[in-house]
């Protein structure tokens, strides 16, 4: 396997610019040359700082006003999208938005869960796996007797980073291939901040670092090692590769996402997990009358650039798994978008959404297997998006309010436990400097596991971000079981993503819509806006797609679908 992408020029650190300059991603028109596009950028007053020849994007610094319209008028340019004003970084609303669903239990009036029944320890399970109901729901615990994953299968974590030093991640973490495609945006001179102070020289975090924790949680669910320590993942023997595109603050900007996708494709990754949406637009609309001409161009550019990157990755053999989203809506009949643009903070305005021309990306992109989230009762989680247009599979994502009327209602144990970086736990106040769990951490369900030489930390979270990694882990098991030697990347396995999808969908555990089909969440304290109606039948419907992803079925019956 090669360690560098042939078609991606390394992300260049921005050169010092005038205070009012802005970073842009410029998309080259299909069929036009990069040379002509560069000339158009210069003529419009911009300066190219990096490029991605795989999909035709240019990283550009240019004046904050007028550049988008000027450069888009050129025949060689499809469009341009601003990334961020240089030197102006107000504190992130994205982090608050992210944490609102995933950390609902933190600070909530949690209950003490009943003692779980003793579980028979199947081969390869770890000491804290009793809390991983999701592992059992997708039947990874019994699948690993047949197939626990192959080191020659490489899974990309396109997220906020991966803590490659965590004791459950380190055995499977591939440092050689891991990359960080972001640059931290630190405090500015006016006292605002986005990612906070830079932790490392040059404001570029190492490829084995996660300053937010989200990516490490995802990675642990996919492939934490079954090493007799802490927890294990769905595919505990596969290789994990960090292809970071998320800021510490939780933003995922267009350029970083495109670069991460194409790099992952070029180095031969088999599966890429995408538990995010591309900022700043929750819904990217081609021509919403509520948007300015510049905003319309930016969203059209985002749609085209992301789809080119998804096409590129799929064409190179990457299975793409996406989180369905946490906005409790039918993606085939979306509500007015009141959360965009979420950057800069305070910029949002209501935008009616036309389903035919508006997309939540990447999950609504072509070739993406979109996953909805379930609680331990297998009920659709209140927050989870759904709908027959996008939902292909369902998987455990956690549901804090599951089990109304039982002792499990509003307990941490309804959520998904996974790896937690020590640095993030310390910054959050969940542990102290000596590694002892604080009262805050205990209330949130933070756990610690130690052996004679080291300790690891674990936390609970919920979201479709937690559901997608269960499906990604099963996809990695499918490639491990049925993949062939990859001649383009010696020493690795490969499998057509269309065949991987066929196995995942064909072996999923079908689940019919609930009766009645319309589910109100008002009895668990949600407003009427959360009410959801399940369309479809027992074989395919908007809550569960083709069913609950099934690791055991995939590795034992998957051959029937090839």
Coordinates of C-alpha atoms in Angstrom, one line a residue:
X1 CA 0.0 0.0 0.0
X2 CA 1.4 3.4 -1.0
X3 CA 1.7 6.1 1.7
X4 CA 1.0 9.1 -0.4
X5 CA -1.8 10.1 -2.8
X6 CA -0.7 10.4 -6.4
X7 CA -3.3 13.1 -7.3
X8 CA -3.5 15.2 -4.2
X9 CA -1.1 18.0 -3.6
X10 CA -0.4 18.3 0.1
X11 CA -2.4 20.9 1.9
X12 CA -0.3 24.0 2.1
X13 CA -0.4 26.2 5.1
X14 CA -2.0 29.6 4.3
X15 CA 0.5 32.3 3.5
X16 CA 0.1 35.5 5.4
X17 CA -2.8 37.4 3.8
X18 CA -4.3 40.9 4.0
X19 CA -6.7 41.1 7.1
X20 CA -9.8 41.0 4.9
X21 CA -8.8 38.1 2.7
X22 CA -10.8 34.9 2.8
X23 CA -10.1 31.3 2.1
X24 CA -12.1 29.8 -0.8
X25 CA -12.5 26.4 -2.4
X26 CA -12.8 26.9 -6.2
X27 CA -14.1 24.1 -8.3
X28 CA -12.8 23.7 -11.8
X29 CA -15.5 23.3 -14.5
X30 CA -15.8 19.8 -15.9
X31 CA -13.5 19.4 -18.9
X32 CA -11.6 22.6 -18.2
X33 CA -7.9 22.6 -17.4
X34 CA -6.4 23.5 -14.1
X35 CA -4.1 25.9 -15.9
X36 CA -7.1 27.9 -17.2
X37 CA -8.8 27.8 -13.8
X38 CA -5.6 29.1 -12.1
X39 CA -5.5 32.0 -14.6
X40 CA -9.2 32.8 -13.9
X41 CA -8.4 32.9 -10.1
X42 CA -5.6 35.3 -10.7
X43 CA -7.7 37.5 -13.0
X44 CA -10.4 37.6 -10.3
X45 CA -7.9 38.8 -7.7
X46 CA -7.1 35.5 -6.0
X47 CA -4.0 33.4 -5.2
X48 CA -3.9 29.6 -5.4
X49 CA -2.3 28.0 -2.4
X50 CA -3.0 24.3 -3.0
X51 CA -4.9 22.1 -5.4
X52 CA -6.5 18.7 -5.6
X53 CA -6.2 17.4 -9.2
X54 CA -8.3 14.3 -8.5
X55 CA -11.6 16.2 -8.4
X56 CA -10.5 19.7 -9.7
X57 CA -10.5 21.9 -6.6
X58 CA -8.2 24.8 -5.8
X59 CA -7.5 26.3 -2.4
X60 CA -7.5 30.1 -2.9
X61 CA -7.0 33.2 -0.9
X62 CA -8.9 36.3 -2.2
X63 CA -10.7 39.4 -1.1
X64 CA -13.7 38.9 1.0
X65 CA -16.1 40.7 -1.3
X66 CA -16.8 40.2 -5.0
X67 CA -14.5 37.3 -5.7
X68 CA -17.1 34.5 -5.9
X69 CA -19.1 36.2 -8.6
X70 CA -16.0 37.3 -10.6
X71 CA -14.3 33.9 -10.6
X72 CA -17.5 32.0 -11.3
X73 CA -18.0 34.1 -14.4
X74 CA -15.0 32.5 -16.0
X75 CA -15.6 29.5 -18.4
X76 CA -13.0 27.4 -16.6
X77 CA -14.6 27.7 -13.2
X78 CA -17.8 25.9 -11.9
X79 CA -18.0 27.9 -8.7
X80 CA -16.5 28.9 -5.4
X81 CA -17.3 28.5 -1.8
X82 CA -15.8 30.6 1.0
X83 CA -14.2 28.6 3.8
X84 CA -13.6 31.2 6.6
X85 CA -12.4 34.8 7.1
X86 CA -8.7 34.7 7.9
X87 CA -8.0 36.1 11.4
X88 CA -11.6 36.2 12.4
X89 CA -12.8 33.1 14.3
X90 CA -15.7 33.6 16.7
X91 CA -16.4 30.8 19.1
X92 CA -18.0 27.7 17.6
X93 CA -21.7 27.2 17.7
X94 CA -21.0 23.9 15.8
X95 CA -19.6 22.3 19.0
X96 CA -22.7 23.2 21.0
X97 CA -25.0 22.0 18.2
X98 CA -22.9 18.7 17.9
X99 CA -23.0 18.1 21.7
X100 CA -26.7 18.9 22.1
X101 CA -27.8 15.5 20.9
X102 CA -24.7 13.3 21.4
X103 CA -24.2 14.4 25.0
X104 CA -27.8 14.8 26.1
X105 CA -27.1 12.7 29.1
X106 CA -24.3 15.0 30.4
X107 CA -25.8 17.1 33.2
X108 CA -29.2 15.5 32.8
X109 CA -31.2 13.9 35.6
X110 CA -29.9 10.4 34.9
X111 CA -31.2 7.3 36.7
X112 CA -29.2 4.4 37.9
X113 CA -29.6 1.5 35.5
X114 CA -30.4 -2.0 36.8
X115 CA -27.6 -4.4 36.9
X116 CA -27.3 -6.1 33.5
X117 CA -27.6 -9.8 33.3
X118 CA -24.4 -11.7 33.2
X119 CA -23.3 -12.3 29.6
X120 CA -21.5 -15.4 28.4
X121 CA -18.1 -14.2 27.2
X122 CA -17.7 -15.2 23.6
X123 CA -14.2 -15.6 22.1
X124 CA -12.4 -12.3 21.8
X125 CA -14.6 -10.1 24.1
X126 CA -13.0 -7.5 26.4
X127 CA -13.7 -6.7 30.0
X128 CA -16.0 -3.7 29.4
X129 CA -17.9 -5.2 26.5
X130 CA -20.9 -6.1 28.8
X131 CA -21.9 -2.5 28.4
X132 CA -21.8 -2.6 24.6
X133 CA -25.4 -3.6 23.8
X134 CA -24.8 -2.4 20.3
X135 CA -22.1 -5.0 19.8
X136 CA -24.6 -7.7 20.6
X137 CA -27.4 -6.2 18.6
X138 CA -25.4 -6.3 15.4
X139 CA -24.1 -9.8 16.5
X140 CA -20.4 -8.9 16.3
X141 CA -19.9 -10.9 19.5
X142 CA -20.7 -14.1 17.7
X143 CA -19.5 -13.1 14.2
X144 CA -15.9 -12.8 15.4
X145 CA -15.7 -16.5 16.1
X146 CA -16.0 -16.8 12.3
X147 CA -14.4 -13.5 11.2
X148 CA -12.9 -10.8 13.5
X149 CA -11.5 -8.8 10.7
X150 CA -8.3 -8.9 8.7
X151 CA -5.3 -6.6 9.2
X152 CA -5.1 -6.2 5.4
X153 CA -8.5 -4.3 5.5
X154 CA -8.1 -0.6 6.0
X155 CA -10.8 1.6 7.4
X156 CA -10.7 5.4 7.1
X157 CA -12.1 7.5 10.0
X158 CA -13.0 10.8 8.3
X159 CA -13.7 12.8 11.5
X160 CA -12.1 15.1 14.1
X161 CA -9.0 12.9 14.5
X162 CA -8.2 9.6 16.2
X163 CA -6.2 9.2 19.4
X164 CA -3.7 6.7 18.1
X165 CA -2.2 6.3 21.6
X166 CA -5.4 5.1 23.3
X167 CA -4.7 1.5 24.5
X168 CA -7.7 0.1 22.6
X169 CA -6.9 2.0 19.4
X170 CA -3.1 1.7 19.3
X171 CA -2.9 -2.0 18.3
X172 CA -4.9 -1.4 15.1
X173 CA -3.8 2.2 14.3
X174 CA -1.9 2.8 11.1
X175 CA 0.3 5.9 11.6
X176 CA 2.0 5.6 8.3
X177 CA -1.2 6.2 6.3
X178 CA -2.9 8.6 8.7
X179 CA -3.2 12.2 7.8
X180 CA -4.6 15.5 9.1
X181 CA -6.1 17.7 6.5
X182 CA -7.0 20.6 8.8
X183 CA -5.2 23.5 10.4
X184 CA -6.4 24.6 13.8
X185 CA -8.0 28.1 13.9
X186 CA -6.8 29.6 17.2
X187 CA -7.8 32.6 19.2
X188 CA -7.7 35.8 17.2
X189 CA -6.5 39.2 18.2
X190 CA -10.0 40.3 19.1
X191 CA -10.5 37.6 21.7
X192 CA -12.7 35.3 19.6
X193 CA -11.9 31.7 19.0
X194 CA -12.9 28.7 17.0
X195 CA -10.7 25.7 17.9
X196 CA -9.0 27.4 20.9
X197 CA -5.2 27.8 21.3
X198 CA -3.0 25.7 19.1
X199 CA -1.7 22.7 21.0
X200 CA 1.1 22.0 18.5
X201 CA 3.7 24.0 16.6
X202 CA 2.3 25.3 13.3
X203 CA -1.3 24.8 14.5
X204 CA -1.4 21.4 12.8
X205 CA -2.2 18.5 15.1
X206 CA -0.3 15.2 14.7
X207 CA -2.1 12.5 12.7
X208 CA -2.6 10.4 15.9
X209 CA -4.3 13.2 17.9
X210 CA -7.9 14.0 18.5
X211 CA -8.7 17.3 20.3
X212 CA -12.5 16.8 20.2
X213 CA -13.1 13.1 21.0
X214 CA -15.7 12.4 18.4
X215 CA -13.4 10.6 15.9
X216 CA -11.9 8.4 18.6
X217 CA -15.3 7.3 19.8
X218 CA -16.2 6.4 16.2
X219 CA -12.9 4.6 15.7
X220 CA -13.4 2.5 18.9
X221 CA -16.8 1.4 17.8
X222 CA -15.5 0.3 14.4
X223 CA -12.3 -1.4 15.4
X224 CA -11.1 -1.2 19.0
X225 CA -8.8 -4.2 19.5
X226 CA -10.0 -7.3 21.2
X227 CA -6.9 -7.4 23.4
X228 CA -8.2 -8.2 26.8
X229 CA -8.3 -4.5 27.7
X230 CA -11.3 -2.1 27.9
X231 CA -13.7 -2.5 25.0
X232 CA -13.6 -4.1 21.6
X233 CA -15.0 -2.9 18.3
X234 CA -17.3 -4.5 15.7
X235 CA -14.3 -5.4 13.6
X236 CA -11.5 -5.7 16.2
X237 CA -8.7 -6.9 13.9
X238 CA -8.9 -4.4 11.0
X239 CA -6.5 -1.5 10.4
X240 CA -7.7 2.0 11.4
X241 CA -6.5 5.1 9.4
X242 CA -7.2 8.6 10.5
X243 CA -8.1 10.9 7.6
X244 CA -9.0 13.9 9.6
X245 CA -11.2 16.6 8.1
X246 CA -12.9 18.0 11.2
X247 CA -11.8 21.0 13.2
X248 CA -11.4 20.7 17.0
X249 CA -14.6 22.7 17.2
X250 CA -16.5 20.2 15.2
X251 CA -16.7 22.0 11.8
X252 CA -16.1 20.0 8.6
X253 CA -15.2 22.4 5.8
X254 CA -15.5 21.5 2.2
X255 CA -11.8 21.5 1.2
X256 CA -10.7 19.3 4.0
X257 CA -13.5 16.8 3.4
X258 CA -12.7 16.6 -0.4
X259 CA -9.0 16.2 0.3
X260 CA -9.5 13.5 2.9
X261 CA -11.9 11.5 0.6
X262 CA -9.6 11.6 -2.4
X263 CA -6.5 10.8 -0.3
X264 CA -8.3 7.8 1.2
X265 CA -9.2 6.5 -2.2
X266 CA -5.7 6.9 -3.5
X267 CA -4.0 5.0 -0.7
X268 CA -6.4 2.1 -1.0
X269 CA -8.8 2.4 1.9
X270 CA -11.6 -0.2 1.8
X271 CA -14.2 1.6 3.9
X272 CA -14.6 5.2 5.0
X273 CA -16.9 6.3 7.8
X274 CA -18.5 9.7 7.6
X275 CA -20.3 10.8 10.8
X276 CA -20.8 14.5 10.0
X277 CA -22.3 16.9 7.5
X278 CA -20.3 19.4 5.5
X279 CA -20.5 22.9 7.0
X280 CA -21.7 25.6 7.0
X281 CA -24.9 24.4 5.3
X282 CA -27.1 21.6 6.9
X283 CA -29.0 21.5 3.6
X284 CA -27.1 22.5 0.4
X285 CA -29.7 24.0 -1.9
X286 CA -28.9 24.7 -5.6
X287 CA -31.1 27.8 -5.9
X288 CA -33.0 28.7 -2.8
X289 CA -34.7 32.1 -3.2
X290 CA -33.9 32.7 0.5
X291 CA -30.1 32.7 -0.3
X292 CA -28.0 35.4 -1.8
X293 CA -26.4 34.8 -5.3
X294 CA -23.0 34.1 -3.6
X295 CA -24.6 31.7 -1.1
X296 CA -26.3 29.8 -4.0
X297 CA -23.0 29.5 -5.9
X298 CA -21.3 28.3 -2.7
X299 CA -23.9 25.6 -2.2
X300 CA -23.9 24.4 -5.8
X301 CA -20.1 24.2 -5.6
X302 CA -20.3 22.1 -2.4
X303 CA -22.8 19.7 -4.0
X304 CA -20.7 19.3 -7.1
X305 CA -17.3 19.0 -5.3
X306 CA -18.5 16.5 -2.7
X307 CA -20.2 14.4 -5.4
X308 CA -17.0 14.3 -7.5
X309 CA -15.1 13.2 -4.4
X310 CA -17.6 10.5 -3.6
X311 CA -17.6 9.3 -7.2
X312 CA -13.8 9.3 -7.1
X313 CA -13.6 7.2 -3.9
X314 CA -16.3 4.8 -5.1
X315 CA -14.5 4.3 -8.4
X316 CA -11.3 3.4 -6.5
X317 CA -13.1 0.7 -4.5
X318 CA -14.1 2.6 -1.3
X319 CA -17.3 1.6 0.5
X320 CA -18.8 4.9 1.9
X321 CA -20.9 4.8 5.1
X322 CA -22.7 8.0 6.3
X323 CA -24.6 9.0 9.4
X324 CA -28.2 9.8 8.6
X325 CA -28.2 12.9 10.7
X326 CA -29.7 14.0 14.1
X327 CA -32.4 16.5 13.0
X328 CA -35.4 14.2 13.6
X329 CA -36.8 14.6 10.1
X330 CA -37.7 12.7 7.0
X331 CA -35.0 13.5 4.6
X332 CA -37.4 13.0 1.8
X333 CA -39.7 15.6 3.2
X334 CA -37.4 18.0 5.1
X335 CA -38.6 20.9 7.3
X336 CA -37.4 24.5 6.9
X337 CA -33.7 24.7 7.6
X338 CA -33.2 27.0 10.5
X339 CA -29.6 26.0 11.3
X340 CA -27.8 27.3 8.2
X341 CA -25.4 28.7 7.6
X342 CA -23.9 27.7 11.0
X343 CA -20.6 29.6 10.3
X344 CA -19.8 32.3 11.2
X345 CA -22.0 31.8 14.3
X346 CA -25.0 34.0 14.3
X347 CA -25.5 33.8 10.5
X348 CA -28.5 31.5 10.4
X349 CA -31.8 32.4 8.8
X350 CA -34.9 30.3 7.9
X351 CA -34.6 28.6 4.5
X352 CA -37.5 26.7 3.0
X353 CA -36.0 23.4 1.7
X354 CA -36.9 22.0 -1.8
X355 CA -36.3 18.3 -1.5
X356 CA -35.6 18.0 -5.3
X357 CA -32.7 20.4 -5.2
X358 CA -31.4 20.4 -1.6
X359 CA -29.1 17.8 -0.1
X360 CA -27.6 17.0 3.3
X361 CA -24.1 16.0 2.5
X362 CA -22.4 13.6 2.4
X363 CA -25.2 11.3 3.5
X364 CA -27.5 12.2 0.6
X365 CA -24.7 11.9 -1.9
X366 CA -24.5 9.1 -4.5
X367 CA -22.8 5.9 -3.4
X368 CA -23.3 6.6 0.4
X369 CA -24.9 4.0 2.6
X370 CA -27.0 6.1 5.0
X371 CA -27.7 4.8 8.5
X372 CA -30.4 5.6 11.0
X373 CA -30.0 5.2 14.7
X374 CA -31.8 2.8 17.1
X375 CA -32.0 2.5 20.9
X376 CA -31.5 -0.8 22.8
X377 CA -35.2 -1.6 22.4
X378 CA -34.6 -1.3 18.6
X379 CA -36.9 1.7 18.5
X380 CA -35.9 4.5 16.2
X381 CA -34.1 7.1 18.4
X382 CA -36.0 10.3 18.8
X383 CA -33.3 12.5 17.2
X384 CA -32.6 10.2 14.2
X385 CA -33.4 11.3 10.7
X386 CA -35.3 8.7 8.6
X387 CA -37.1 8.2 5.3
X388 CA -37.3 5.8 2.4
X389 CA -35.3 8.1 0.1
X390 CA -32.1 7.9 2.1
X391 CA -32.2 5.3 4.9
X392 CA -30.6 2.0 3.7
X393 CA -29.7 0.5 7.1
X394 CA -30.3 1.0 10.8
X395 CA -27.8 0.4 13.6
X396 CA -27.3 1.1 17.3
X397 CA -26.8 4.8 17.9
X398 CA -28.1 5.1 21.5
X399 CA -31.4 6.6 22.8
X400 CA -31.2 8.2 26.2
X401 CA -35.0 8.3 26.5
X402 CA -35.5 4.6 25.5
X403 CA -37.4 2.3 27.9
X404 CA -40.1 4.7 29.1
X405 CA -41.8 3.0 32.1
X406 CA -38.7 0.8 32.9
X407 CA -35.7 1.2 35.1
X408 CA -33.6 1.8 31.9
X409 CA -35.3 5.1 31.0
X410 CA -32.9 8.1 30.9
X411 CA -29.8 6.0 31.8
X412 CA -26.3 6.3 30.4
X413 CA -26.4 2.6 29.6
X414 CA -28.9 3.3 26.8
X415 CA -26.1 5.0 24.9
X416 CA -23.0 3.8 23.1
X417 CA -19.8 3.4 25.1
X418 CA -16.5 3.8 23.3
X419 CA -12.9 5.1 23.6
X420 CA -12.3 8.6 25.1
X421 CA -9.0 10.5 24.6
X422 CA -7.3 11.3 27.9
X423 CA -6.6 14.9 26.8
X424 CA -10.3 15.5 26.0
X425 CA -11.5 13.9 29.2
X426 CA -9.1 16.2 31.2
X427 CA -10.2 19.3 29.3
X428 CA -13.9 18.5 29.9
X429 CA -13.3 18.0 33.6
X430 CA -14.3 14.4 33.5
X431 CA -10.9 13.3 35.0
X432 CA -8.4 15.2 37.1
X433 CA -4.6 15.5 36.4
X434 CA -4.0 12.2 38.2
X435 CA -6.5 10.4 36.0
X436 CA -9.1 10.0 38.7
X437 CA -12.7 10.3 37.4
X438 CA -14.4 13.4 38.8
X439 CA -18.0 13.6 40.0
X440 CA -18.9 15.2 36.7
X441 CA -17.3 12.3 34.8
X442 CA -19.0 9.7 37.1
X443 CA -22.4 11.3 36.4
X444 CA -21.8 11.1 32.7
X445 CA -20.8 7.4 32.9
X446 CA -17.1 7.9 32.1
X447 CA -15.2 4.7 32.8
X448 CA -11.5 3.8 33.3
X449 CA -9.7 0.6 32.7
X450 CA -6.1 -0.1 33.7
X451 CA -3.6 -2.9 33.4
X452 CA -0.1 -3.0 35.0
X453 CA 1.3 -0.4 32.5
X454 CA -1.5 1.9 31.2
X455 CA -5.0 3.2 31.6
X456 CA -7.8 3.9 29.1
X457 CA -10.9 6.0 29.4
X458 CA -14.3 5.5 27.9
X459 CA -17.5 7.6 27.5
X460 CA -21.1 7.3 26.4
X461 CA -22.6 9.2 23.5
X462 CA -25.6 8.9 21.2
X463 CA -26.3 9.9 17.6
X464 CA -26.4 8.6 14.1
X465 CA -22.6 9.3 14.4
X466 CA -22.5 6.3 16.7
X467 CA -24.8 4.2 14.4
X468 CA -22.8 4.6 11.2
X469 CA -19.6 3.1 12.8
X470 CA -21.5 -0.1 13.6
X471 CA -22.3 -0.5 9.9
X472 CA -18.8 0.5 8.9
X473 CA -17.4 -2.2 11.1
X474 CA -19.7 -4.8 9.5
X475 CA -18.6 -3.5 6.1
X476 CA -15.0 -4.1 7.1
X477 CA -15.8 -7.7 8.2
X478 CA -17.4 -8.3 4.8
X479 CA -14.2 -7.2 3.0
X480 CA -12.2 -9.3 5.4
X481 CA -14.4 -12.4 4.6
X482 CA -14.9 -12.0 0.9
X483 CA -12.3 -9.5 -0.4
X484 CA -9.5 -10.4 -2.8
X485 CA -5.9 -9.4 -3.0
X486 CA -5.5 -5.8 -4.1
X487 CA -3.0 -5.7 -7.0
X488 CA -2.9 -1.9 -6.9
X489 CA -1.9 -2.0 -3.2
X490 CA 0.1 -5.1 -2.4
X491 CA -0.5 -6.7 1.0
X492 CA -4.1 -5.5 1.2
X493 CA -7.5 -6.7 0.3
X494 CA -10.1 -5.1 -1.8
X495 CA -13.8 -5.6 -2.7
X496 CA -16.2 -3.8 -5.0
X497 CA -18.2 -1.3 -2.9
X498 CA -21.3 -2.3 -4.8
X499 CA -20.8 -5.9 -3.7
X500 CA -20.1 -4.9 -0.1
X501 CA -23.4 -2.9 -0.2
X502 CA -25.3 -5.9 -1.6
X503 CA -24.0 -8.1 1.3
X504 CA -24.9 -5.5 3.9
X505 CA -28.4 -4.9 2.6
X506 CA -29.1 -8.6 1.8
X507 CA -28.1 -9.9 5.2
X508 CA -29.5 -7.1 7.4
X509 CA -32.1 -8.2 9.9
X510 CA -35.5 -6.9 8.6
X511 CA -37.6 -4.9 10.9
X512 CA -41.2 -3.8 10.2
X513 CA -42.6 -0.4 11.0
X514 CA -44.0 0.0 14.5
X515 CA -47.7 -0.1 15.0
X516 CA -49.1 2.5 14.9
X517 CA -46.8 3.7 12.2
X518 CA -46.9 7.3 13.4
X519 CA -44.7 7.6 16.6
X520 CA -45.1 10.5 18.9
X521 CA -42.1 11.3 21.3
X522 CA -44.1 13.7 23.4
X523 CA -44.4 11.2 26.2
X524 CA -40.6 11.3 26.6
X525 CA -40.6 15.1 26.6
X526 CA -40.1 15.9 23.0
X527 CA -42.2 18.5 21.1
X528 CA -44.6 17.5 18.3
X529 CA -42.0 18.4 15.8
X530 CA -40.3 15.0 16.6
X531 CA -43.4 13.0 15.6
X532 CA -42.3 10.5 12.8
X533 CA -44.3 8.3 10.5
X534 CA -42.7 5.1 9.2
X535 CA -43.5 4.4 5.5
X536 CA -42.7 1.1 3.8
X537 CA -43.1 -2.6 4.6
X538 CA -41.3 -5.3 6.6
X539 CA -38.5 -5.6 4.0
X540 CA -37.8 -2.0 3.5
X541 CA -39.0 1.1 5.3
X542 CA -38.1 4.6 6.4
X543 CA -37.1 3.8 10.0
X544 CA -35.0 0.7 9.4
X545 CA -34.1 0.7 5.7
X546 CA -33.4 -2.9 4.7
X547 CA -33.0 -3.8 8.4
X548 CA -30.6 -3.7 11.3
X549 CA -27.0 -4.3 10.1
X550 CA -26.0 -7.9 11.0
X551 CA -22.3 -8.9 11.4
X552 CA -23.0 -12.6 11.8
X553 CA -25.3 -12.8 8.9
X554 CA -22.9 -10.8 6.7
X555 CA -19.9 -13.1 7.3
X556 CA -21.9 -16.4 7.2
X557 CA -24.5 -15.7 4.5
X558 CA -22.9 -12.9 2.6
X559 CA -21.8 -15.2 -0.2
X560 CA -25.4 -15.7 -1.2
X561 CA -25.5 -12.1 -2.3
X562 CA -22.4 -12.1 -4.5

